[in-house]
Coordinates of C-alpha atoms and ligand atoms in Angstrom, one line a residue:
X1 CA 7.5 18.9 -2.0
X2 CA 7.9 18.2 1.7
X3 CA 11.3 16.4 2.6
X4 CA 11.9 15.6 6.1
X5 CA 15.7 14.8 6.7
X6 CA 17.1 13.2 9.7
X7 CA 14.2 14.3 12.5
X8 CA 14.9 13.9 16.1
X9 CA 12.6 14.6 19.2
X10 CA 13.5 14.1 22.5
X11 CA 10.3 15.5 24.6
X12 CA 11.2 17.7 27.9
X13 CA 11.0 14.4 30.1
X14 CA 13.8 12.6 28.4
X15 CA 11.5 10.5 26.2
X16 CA 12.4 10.2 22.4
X17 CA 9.3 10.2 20.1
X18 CA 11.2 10.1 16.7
X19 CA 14.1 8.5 16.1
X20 CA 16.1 9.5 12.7
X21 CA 13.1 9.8 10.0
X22 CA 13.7 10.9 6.6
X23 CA 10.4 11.3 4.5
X24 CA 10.1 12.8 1.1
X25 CA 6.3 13.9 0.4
X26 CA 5.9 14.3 -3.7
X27 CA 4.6 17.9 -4.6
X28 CA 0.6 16.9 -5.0
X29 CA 1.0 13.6 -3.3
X30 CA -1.4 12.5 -0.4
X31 CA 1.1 10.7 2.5
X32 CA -0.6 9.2 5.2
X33 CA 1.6 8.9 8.5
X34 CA -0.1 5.3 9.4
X35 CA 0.9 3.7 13.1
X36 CA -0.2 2.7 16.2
X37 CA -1.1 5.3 19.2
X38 CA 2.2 6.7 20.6
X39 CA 3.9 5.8 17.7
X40 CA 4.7 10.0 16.7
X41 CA 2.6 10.4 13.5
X42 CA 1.7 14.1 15.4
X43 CA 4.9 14.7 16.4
X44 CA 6.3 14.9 13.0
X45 CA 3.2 16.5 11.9
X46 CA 3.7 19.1 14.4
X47 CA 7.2 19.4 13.4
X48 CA 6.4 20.0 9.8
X49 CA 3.6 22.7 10.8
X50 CA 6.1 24.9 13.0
X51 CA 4.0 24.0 16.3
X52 CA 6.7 21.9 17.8
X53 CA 10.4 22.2 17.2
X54 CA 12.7 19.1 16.5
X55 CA 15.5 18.2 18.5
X56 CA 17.7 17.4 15.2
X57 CA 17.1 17.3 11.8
X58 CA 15.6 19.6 9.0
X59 CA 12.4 20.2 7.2
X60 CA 12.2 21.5 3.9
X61 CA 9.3 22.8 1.2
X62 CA 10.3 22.7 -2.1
X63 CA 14.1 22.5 -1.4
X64 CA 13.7 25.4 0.9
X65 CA 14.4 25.0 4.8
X66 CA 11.5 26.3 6.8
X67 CA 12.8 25.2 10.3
X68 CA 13.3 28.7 11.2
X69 CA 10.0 30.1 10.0
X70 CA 7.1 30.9 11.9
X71 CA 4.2 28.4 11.3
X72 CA 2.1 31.2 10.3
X73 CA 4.8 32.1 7.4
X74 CA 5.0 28.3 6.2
X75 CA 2.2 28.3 3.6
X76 CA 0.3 25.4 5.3
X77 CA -3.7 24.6 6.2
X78 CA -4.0 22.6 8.7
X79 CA -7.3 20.5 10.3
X80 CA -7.6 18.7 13.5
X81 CA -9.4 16.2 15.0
X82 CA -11.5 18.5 17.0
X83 CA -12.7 20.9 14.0
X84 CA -11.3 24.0 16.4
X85 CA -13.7 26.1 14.5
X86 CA -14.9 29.4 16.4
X87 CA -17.9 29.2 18.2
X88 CA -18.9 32.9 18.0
X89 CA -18.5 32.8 14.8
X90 CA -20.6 31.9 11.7
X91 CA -19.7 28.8 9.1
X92 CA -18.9 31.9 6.6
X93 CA -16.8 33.9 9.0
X94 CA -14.7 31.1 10.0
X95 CA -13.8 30.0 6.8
X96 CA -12.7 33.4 5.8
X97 CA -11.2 34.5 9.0
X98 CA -7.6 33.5 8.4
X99 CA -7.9 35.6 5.1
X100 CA -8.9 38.6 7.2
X101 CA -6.0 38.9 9.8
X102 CA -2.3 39.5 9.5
X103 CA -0.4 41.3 7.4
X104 CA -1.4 40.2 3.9
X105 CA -5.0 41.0 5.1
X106 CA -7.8 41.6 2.5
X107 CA -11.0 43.3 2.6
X108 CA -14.1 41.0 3.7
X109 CA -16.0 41.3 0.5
X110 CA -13.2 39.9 -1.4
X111 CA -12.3 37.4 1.5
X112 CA -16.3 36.1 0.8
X113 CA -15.6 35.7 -2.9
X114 CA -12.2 33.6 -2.7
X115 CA -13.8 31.6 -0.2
X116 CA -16.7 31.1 -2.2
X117 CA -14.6 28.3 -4.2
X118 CA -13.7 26.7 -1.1
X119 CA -17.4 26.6 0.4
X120 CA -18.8 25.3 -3.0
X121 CA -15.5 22.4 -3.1
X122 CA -16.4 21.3 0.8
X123 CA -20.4 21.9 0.0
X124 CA -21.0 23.7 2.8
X125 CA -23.0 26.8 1.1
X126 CA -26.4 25.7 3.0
X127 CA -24.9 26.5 6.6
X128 CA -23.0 29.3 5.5
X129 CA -25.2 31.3 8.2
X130 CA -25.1 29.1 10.8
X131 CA -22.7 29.1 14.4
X132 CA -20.4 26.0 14.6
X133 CA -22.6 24.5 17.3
X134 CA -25.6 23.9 15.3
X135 CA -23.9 21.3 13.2
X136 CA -23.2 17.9 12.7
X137 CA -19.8 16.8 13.1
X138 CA -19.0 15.9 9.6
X139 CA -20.4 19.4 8.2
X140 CA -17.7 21.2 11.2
X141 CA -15.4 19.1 9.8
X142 CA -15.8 20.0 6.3
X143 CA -15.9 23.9 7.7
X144 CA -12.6 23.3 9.2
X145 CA -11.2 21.8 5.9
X146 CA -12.9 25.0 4.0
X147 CA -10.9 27.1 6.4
X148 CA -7.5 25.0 5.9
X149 CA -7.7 25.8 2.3
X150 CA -9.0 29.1 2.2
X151 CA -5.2 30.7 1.7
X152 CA -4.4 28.7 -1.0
X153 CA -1.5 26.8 0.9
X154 CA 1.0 24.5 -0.5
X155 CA 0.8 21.9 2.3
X156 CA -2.2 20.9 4.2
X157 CA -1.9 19.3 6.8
X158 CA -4.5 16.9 8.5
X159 CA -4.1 15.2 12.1
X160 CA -6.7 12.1 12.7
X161 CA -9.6 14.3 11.1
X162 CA -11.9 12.0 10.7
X163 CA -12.2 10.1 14.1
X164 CA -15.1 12.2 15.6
X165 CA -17.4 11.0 13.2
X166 CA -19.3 7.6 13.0
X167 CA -18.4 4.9 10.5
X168 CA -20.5 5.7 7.5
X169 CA -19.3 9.8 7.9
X170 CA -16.3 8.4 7.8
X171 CA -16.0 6.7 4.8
X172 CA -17.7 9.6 3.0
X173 CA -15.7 12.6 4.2
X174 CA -12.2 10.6 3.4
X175 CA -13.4 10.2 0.3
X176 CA -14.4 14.0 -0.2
X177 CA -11.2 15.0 1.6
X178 CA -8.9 12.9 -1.4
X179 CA -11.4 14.5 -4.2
X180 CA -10.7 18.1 -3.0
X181 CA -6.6 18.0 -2.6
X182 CA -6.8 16.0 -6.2
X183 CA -8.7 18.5 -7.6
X184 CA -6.3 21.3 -6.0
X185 CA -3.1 19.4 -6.1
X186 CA -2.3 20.4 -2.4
X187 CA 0.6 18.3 -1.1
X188 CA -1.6 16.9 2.1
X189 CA -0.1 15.0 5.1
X190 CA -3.0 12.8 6.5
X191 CA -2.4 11.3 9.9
X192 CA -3.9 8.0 10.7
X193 CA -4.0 5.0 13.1
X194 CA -6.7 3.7 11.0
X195 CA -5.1 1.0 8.3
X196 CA -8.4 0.6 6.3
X197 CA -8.5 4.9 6.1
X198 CA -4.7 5.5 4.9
X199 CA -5.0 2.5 2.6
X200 CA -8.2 4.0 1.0
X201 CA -7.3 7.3 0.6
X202 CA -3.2 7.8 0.3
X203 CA -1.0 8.0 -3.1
X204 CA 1.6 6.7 -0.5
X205 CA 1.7 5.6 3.3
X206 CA 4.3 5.9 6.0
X207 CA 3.6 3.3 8.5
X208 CA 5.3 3.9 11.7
X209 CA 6.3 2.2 14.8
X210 CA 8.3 3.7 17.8
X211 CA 9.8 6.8 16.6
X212 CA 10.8 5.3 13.4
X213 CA 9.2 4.9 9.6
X214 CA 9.2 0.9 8.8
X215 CA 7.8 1.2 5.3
X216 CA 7.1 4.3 3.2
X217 CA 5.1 2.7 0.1
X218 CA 2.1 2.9 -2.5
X219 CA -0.7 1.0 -0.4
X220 CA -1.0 -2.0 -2.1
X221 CA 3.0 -2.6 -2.0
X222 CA 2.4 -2.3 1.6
X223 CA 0.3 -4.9 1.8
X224 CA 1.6 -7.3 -0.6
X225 CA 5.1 -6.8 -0.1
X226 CA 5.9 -6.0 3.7
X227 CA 9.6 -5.3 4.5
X228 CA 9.4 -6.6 7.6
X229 CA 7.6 -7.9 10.7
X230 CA 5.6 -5.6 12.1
X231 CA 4.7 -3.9 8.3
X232 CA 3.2 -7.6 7.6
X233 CA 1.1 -7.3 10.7
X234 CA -0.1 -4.1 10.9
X235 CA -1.6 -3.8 7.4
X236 CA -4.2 -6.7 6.3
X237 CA -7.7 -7.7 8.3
X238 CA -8.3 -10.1 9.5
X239 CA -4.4 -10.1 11.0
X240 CA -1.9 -11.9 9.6
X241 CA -1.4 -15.4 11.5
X242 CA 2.4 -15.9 11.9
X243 CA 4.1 -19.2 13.7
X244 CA 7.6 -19.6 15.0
X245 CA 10.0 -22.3 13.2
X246 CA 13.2 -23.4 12.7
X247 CA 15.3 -24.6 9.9
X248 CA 16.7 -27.5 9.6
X249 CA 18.2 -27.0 6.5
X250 CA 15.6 -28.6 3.9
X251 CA 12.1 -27.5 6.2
X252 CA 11.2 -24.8 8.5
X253 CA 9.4 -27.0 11.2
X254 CA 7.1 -25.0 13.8
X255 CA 5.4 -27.6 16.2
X256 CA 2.6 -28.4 13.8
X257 CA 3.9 -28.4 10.6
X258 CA 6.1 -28.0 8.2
X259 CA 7.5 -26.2 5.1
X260 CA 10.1 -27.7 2.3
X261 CA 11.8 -24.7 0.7
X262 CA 11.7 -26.6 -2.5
X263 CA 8.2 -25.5 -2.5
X264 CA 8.8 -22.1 -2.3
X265 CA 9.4 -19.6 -5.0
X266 CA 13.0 -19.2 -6.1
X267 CA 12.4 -15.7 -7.3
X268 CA 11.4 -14.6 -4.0
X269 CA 13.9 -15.4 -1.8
X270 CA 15.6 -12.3 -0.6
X271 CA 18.6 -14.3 1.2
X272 CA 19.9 -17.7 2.3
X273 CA 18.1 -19.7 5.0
X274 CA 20.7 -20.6 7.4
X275 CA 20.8 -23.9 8.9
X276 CA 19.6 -24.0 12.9
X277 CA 18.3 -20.5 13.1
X278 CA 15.0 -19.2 14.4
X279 CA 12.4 -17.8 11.3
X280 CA 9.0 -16.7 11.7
X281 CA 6.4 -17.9 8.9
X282 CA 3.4 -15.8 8.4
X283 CA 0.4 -16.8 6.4
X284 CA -2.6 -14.2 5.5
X285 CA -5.7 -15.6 6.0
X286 CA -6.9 -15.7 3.1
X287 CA -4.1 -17.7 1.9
X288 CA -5.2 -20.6 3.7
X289 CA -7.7 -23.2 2.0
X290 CA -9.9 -26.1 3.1
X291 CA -8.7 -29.4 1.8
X292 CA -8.8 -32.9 2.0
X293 CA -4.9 -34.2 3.8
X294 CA -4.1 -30.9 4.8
X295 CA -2.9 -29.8 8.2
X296 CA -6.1 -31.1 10.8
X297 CA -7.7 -28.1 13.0
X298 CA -10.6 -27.3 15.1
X299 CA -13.1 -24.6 14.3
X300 CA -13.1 -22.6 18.0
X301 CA -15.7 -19.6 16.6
X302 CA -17.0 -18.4 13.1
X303 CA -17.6 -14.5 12.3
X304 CA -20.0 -13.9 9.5
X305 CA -18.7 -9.8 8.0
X306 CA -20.4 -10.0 5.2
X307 CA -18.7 -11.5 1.5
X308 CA -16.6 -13.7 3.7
X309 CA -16.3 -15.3 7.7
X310 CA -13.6 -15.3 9.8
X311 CA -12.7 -19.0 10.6
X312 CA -10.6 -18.8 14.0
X313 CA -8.6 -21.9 15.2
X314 CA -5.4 -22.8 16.9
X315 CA -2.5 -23.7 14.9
X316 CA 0.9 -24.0 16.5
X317 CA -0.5 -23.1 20.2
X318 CA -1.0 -19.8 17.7
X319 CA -4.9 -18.3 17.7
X320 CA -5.3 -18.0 13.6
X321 CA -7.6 -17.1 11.7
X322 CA -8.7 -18.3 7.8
X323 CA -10.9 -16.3 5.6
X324 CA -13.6 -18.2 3.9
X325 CA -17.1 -17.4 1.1
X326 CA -19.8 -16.8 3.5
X327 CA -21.5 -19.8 1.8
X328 CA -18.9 -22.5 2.9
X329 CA -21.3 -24.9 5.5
X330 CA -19.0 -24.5 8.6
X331 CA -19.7 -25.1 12.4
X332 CA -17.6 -24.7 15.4
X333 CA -16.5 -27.6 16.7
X334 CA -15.8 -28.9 13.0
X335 CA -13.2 -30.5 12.1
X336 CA -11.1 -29.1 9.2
X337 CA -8.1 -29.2 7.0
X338 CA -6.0 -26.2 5.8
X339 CA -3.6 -26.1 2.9
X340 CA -0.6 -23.4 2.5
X341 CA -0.9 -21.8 -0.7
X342 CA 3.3 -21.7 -0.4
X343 CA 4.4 -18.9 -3.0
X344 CA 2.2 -16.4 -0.9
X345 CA 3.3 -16.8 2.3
X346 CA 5.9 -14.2 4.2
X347 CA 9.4 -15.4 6.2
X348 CA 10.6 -13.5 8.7
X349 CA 14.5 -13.6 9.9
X350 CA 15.1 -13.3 13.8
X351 CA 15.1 -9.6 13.5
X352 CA 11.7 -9.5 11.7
X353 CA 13.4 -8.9 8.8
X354 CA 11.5 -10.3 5.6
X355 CA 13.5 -12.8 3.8
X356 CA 10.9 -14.7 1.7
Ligands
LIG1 N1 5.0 16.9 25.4 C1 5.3 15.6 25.5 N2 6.2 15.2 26.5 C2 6.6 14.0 26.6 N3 6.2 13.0 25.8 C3 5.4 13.3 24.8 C4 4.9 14.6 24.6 N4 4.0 14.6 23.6 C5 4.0 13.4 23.1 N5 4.8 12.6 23.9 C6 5.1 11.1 23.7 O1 5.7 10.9 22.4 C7 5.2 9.8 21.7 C8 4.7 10.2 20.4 O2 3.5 11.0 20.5 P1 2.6 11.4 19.3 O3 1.5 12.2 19.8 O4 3.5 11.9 18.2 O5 2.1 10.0 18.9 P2 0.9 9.6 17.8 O6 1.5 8.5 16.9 O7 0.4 10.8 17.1 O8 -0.1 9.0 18.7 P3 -1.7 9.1 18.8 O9 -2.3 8.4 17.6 O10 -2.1 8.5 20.1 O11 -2.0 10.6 18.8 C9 4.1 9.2 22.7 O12 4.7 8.1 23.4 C10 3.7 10.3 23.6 O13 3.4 9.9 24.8

């Protein structure tokens, strides 16, 4: 188990990447670190990894504090998003290269039979022969995830792995990456700006924004239940519309409509409204229907992605969006009606704090 207590970094030029984060990473657990560019998913990764050293704070592996330990004497594998595989070398020779050097190292024959496993679980035994630069990018990619694992670590570490390949590669190697640390219950810190990627392939997600973790959660929680602001409109595509409004102490009233909180849930509520202050309401799209007497817009554009189009319209002075079955007759220029399904909506307080 990875637990992360209290990190700090303060870079050389005064700026401070991470704030205070505490993380705890279940032993066999997949945690994606999920935020935008800048935000200091490889900062902490670095941290953990023993290429960087923290400001403040602590690491630990299984109870054990490793912030004094070389990074070649914390028992992690670790992949990056340029493969760093050796060119001179063959697919074989790089995979078992890390089991070759050092002190603990063994004899190549016995370094080619324990990476064996590792070159069957990444499929890579047809280009066993070949140098690095005769393959595609998702076969060096699965050599450098061979190589990661060849020592049998207890962490493995990936940072943005997947974002040299093309779309399809993608999807396939995330999903071979979360097959092969199930399979070897390696405790495997994945680091992501890509929502749909941590969503799909994380037992839980850390999404993080400036320095600080806003929501550590399963990812559906994440999605259905944001704890604040920024949580609700990060995860979800197409992007959550949201719209400013008051209270008035029955309604919150934005310019274009309205909302009784008699028509919300009860049981959601997570504090009083208070009368006069500033809240923001945000809708998913796809919690937004056509109907007859329902708040009047204009279509602006229509994207077809497949199962379902993209409405887009102005609400509120507020480009929104509405998700729709790719069968509904629409045109731009149309004008429609929209109805609040009420009980799934989100409320934000002044500080982005969720409240409903
Ligand atoms: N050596 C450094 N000196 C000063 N600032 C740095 C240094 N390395 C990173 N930073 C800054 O710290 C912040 C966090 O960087 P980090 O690389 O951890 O972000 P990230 O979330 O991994 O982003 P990306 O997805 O773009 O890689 C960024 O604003 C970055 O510019």
């Amino acid at each position: 188990m990875i637990k992360i207590e209290k990190l700090n970094k303060v870079y050389e030029n005064g700026y401070e990447a991470l704030k205070s984060v505490d993380l705890e990473v279940p032993k066999g657990a997949l945690m994606s670190l999920l935020g935008p560019s800048g935000c200091g998913k490889s900062t902490i990764l670095n941290i953990v990894a023993g290429l960087l050293d923290p400001t403040k704070g602590d690491i630990k592996f299984d109870g054990e504090s490793v912030i004094n330990k070389h990074p070649k004497d914390r028992d992690i594998g670790m992949v990056f998003q340029n493969y760093a595989l050796y060119p001179h070398m063959s697919v074989l020779e790089n995979v078992i290269f890390p089991l070759t050097v050092g002190s603990n190292k063994i004899k190549k024959q016995e370094a080619v039979k324990i990476a064996q496993k590792y070159i069957d679980l990444t499929d890579i035994s047809d280009i066993k022969d070949k140098k690095p630069k005769a393959l595609s990018g998702g076969q060096q990619q699965r050599v450098a995830i061979a190589r990661a694992l060849v020592q049998n670590p207890k962490i493995l570490l990936l940072d943005e792995p997947l974002s040299n390949l093309d779309a399809r590669l993608r999807i396939k190697i995330r999903e071979e990456i979360r097959s092969i640390v199930k399979k070897l219950g390696v405790t495997t810190v994945f680091v992501t700006h890509d929502q749909e990627e941590a969503l799909s392939i994380s037992d839980y997600i850390a999404l993080m924004d400036k320095g600080i973790i806003q929501q550590v959660d399963i990812p559906q929680n994440l999605y259905l239940n944001p704890s604040n602001l920024f949580v609700a409109k990060f995860i979800g595509t197409p992007i959550i519309n949201t719209y400013k409004a008051s209270f008035d102490g029955n309604s919150l009233i934005t310019k274009d409509f309205s909302i009784k909180l008699s028509e919300l849930e009860n049981s959601r509520f997570r504090e009083e409204f208070k009368s006069g202050e500033d809240y923001t309401l945000a809708i998913r799209p796809e919690h937004l229907k056509i109907s007859e007497g329902g708040i009047p817009v204009e279509v602006i554009s229509i994207e077809m992605i497949g199962r379902y189009m993209i409405v887009h319209f102005d609400l509120d002075n507020e480009k929104s969006r509405l998700l729709v079955d790719s069968n509904i007759l629409i045109n731009e220029g149309d004008r429609i009606n929209l109805s609040i399904d009420y009980p799934s909506i989100y409320i934000f307080d002044k500080d982005d704090r969720r409240v409903y």
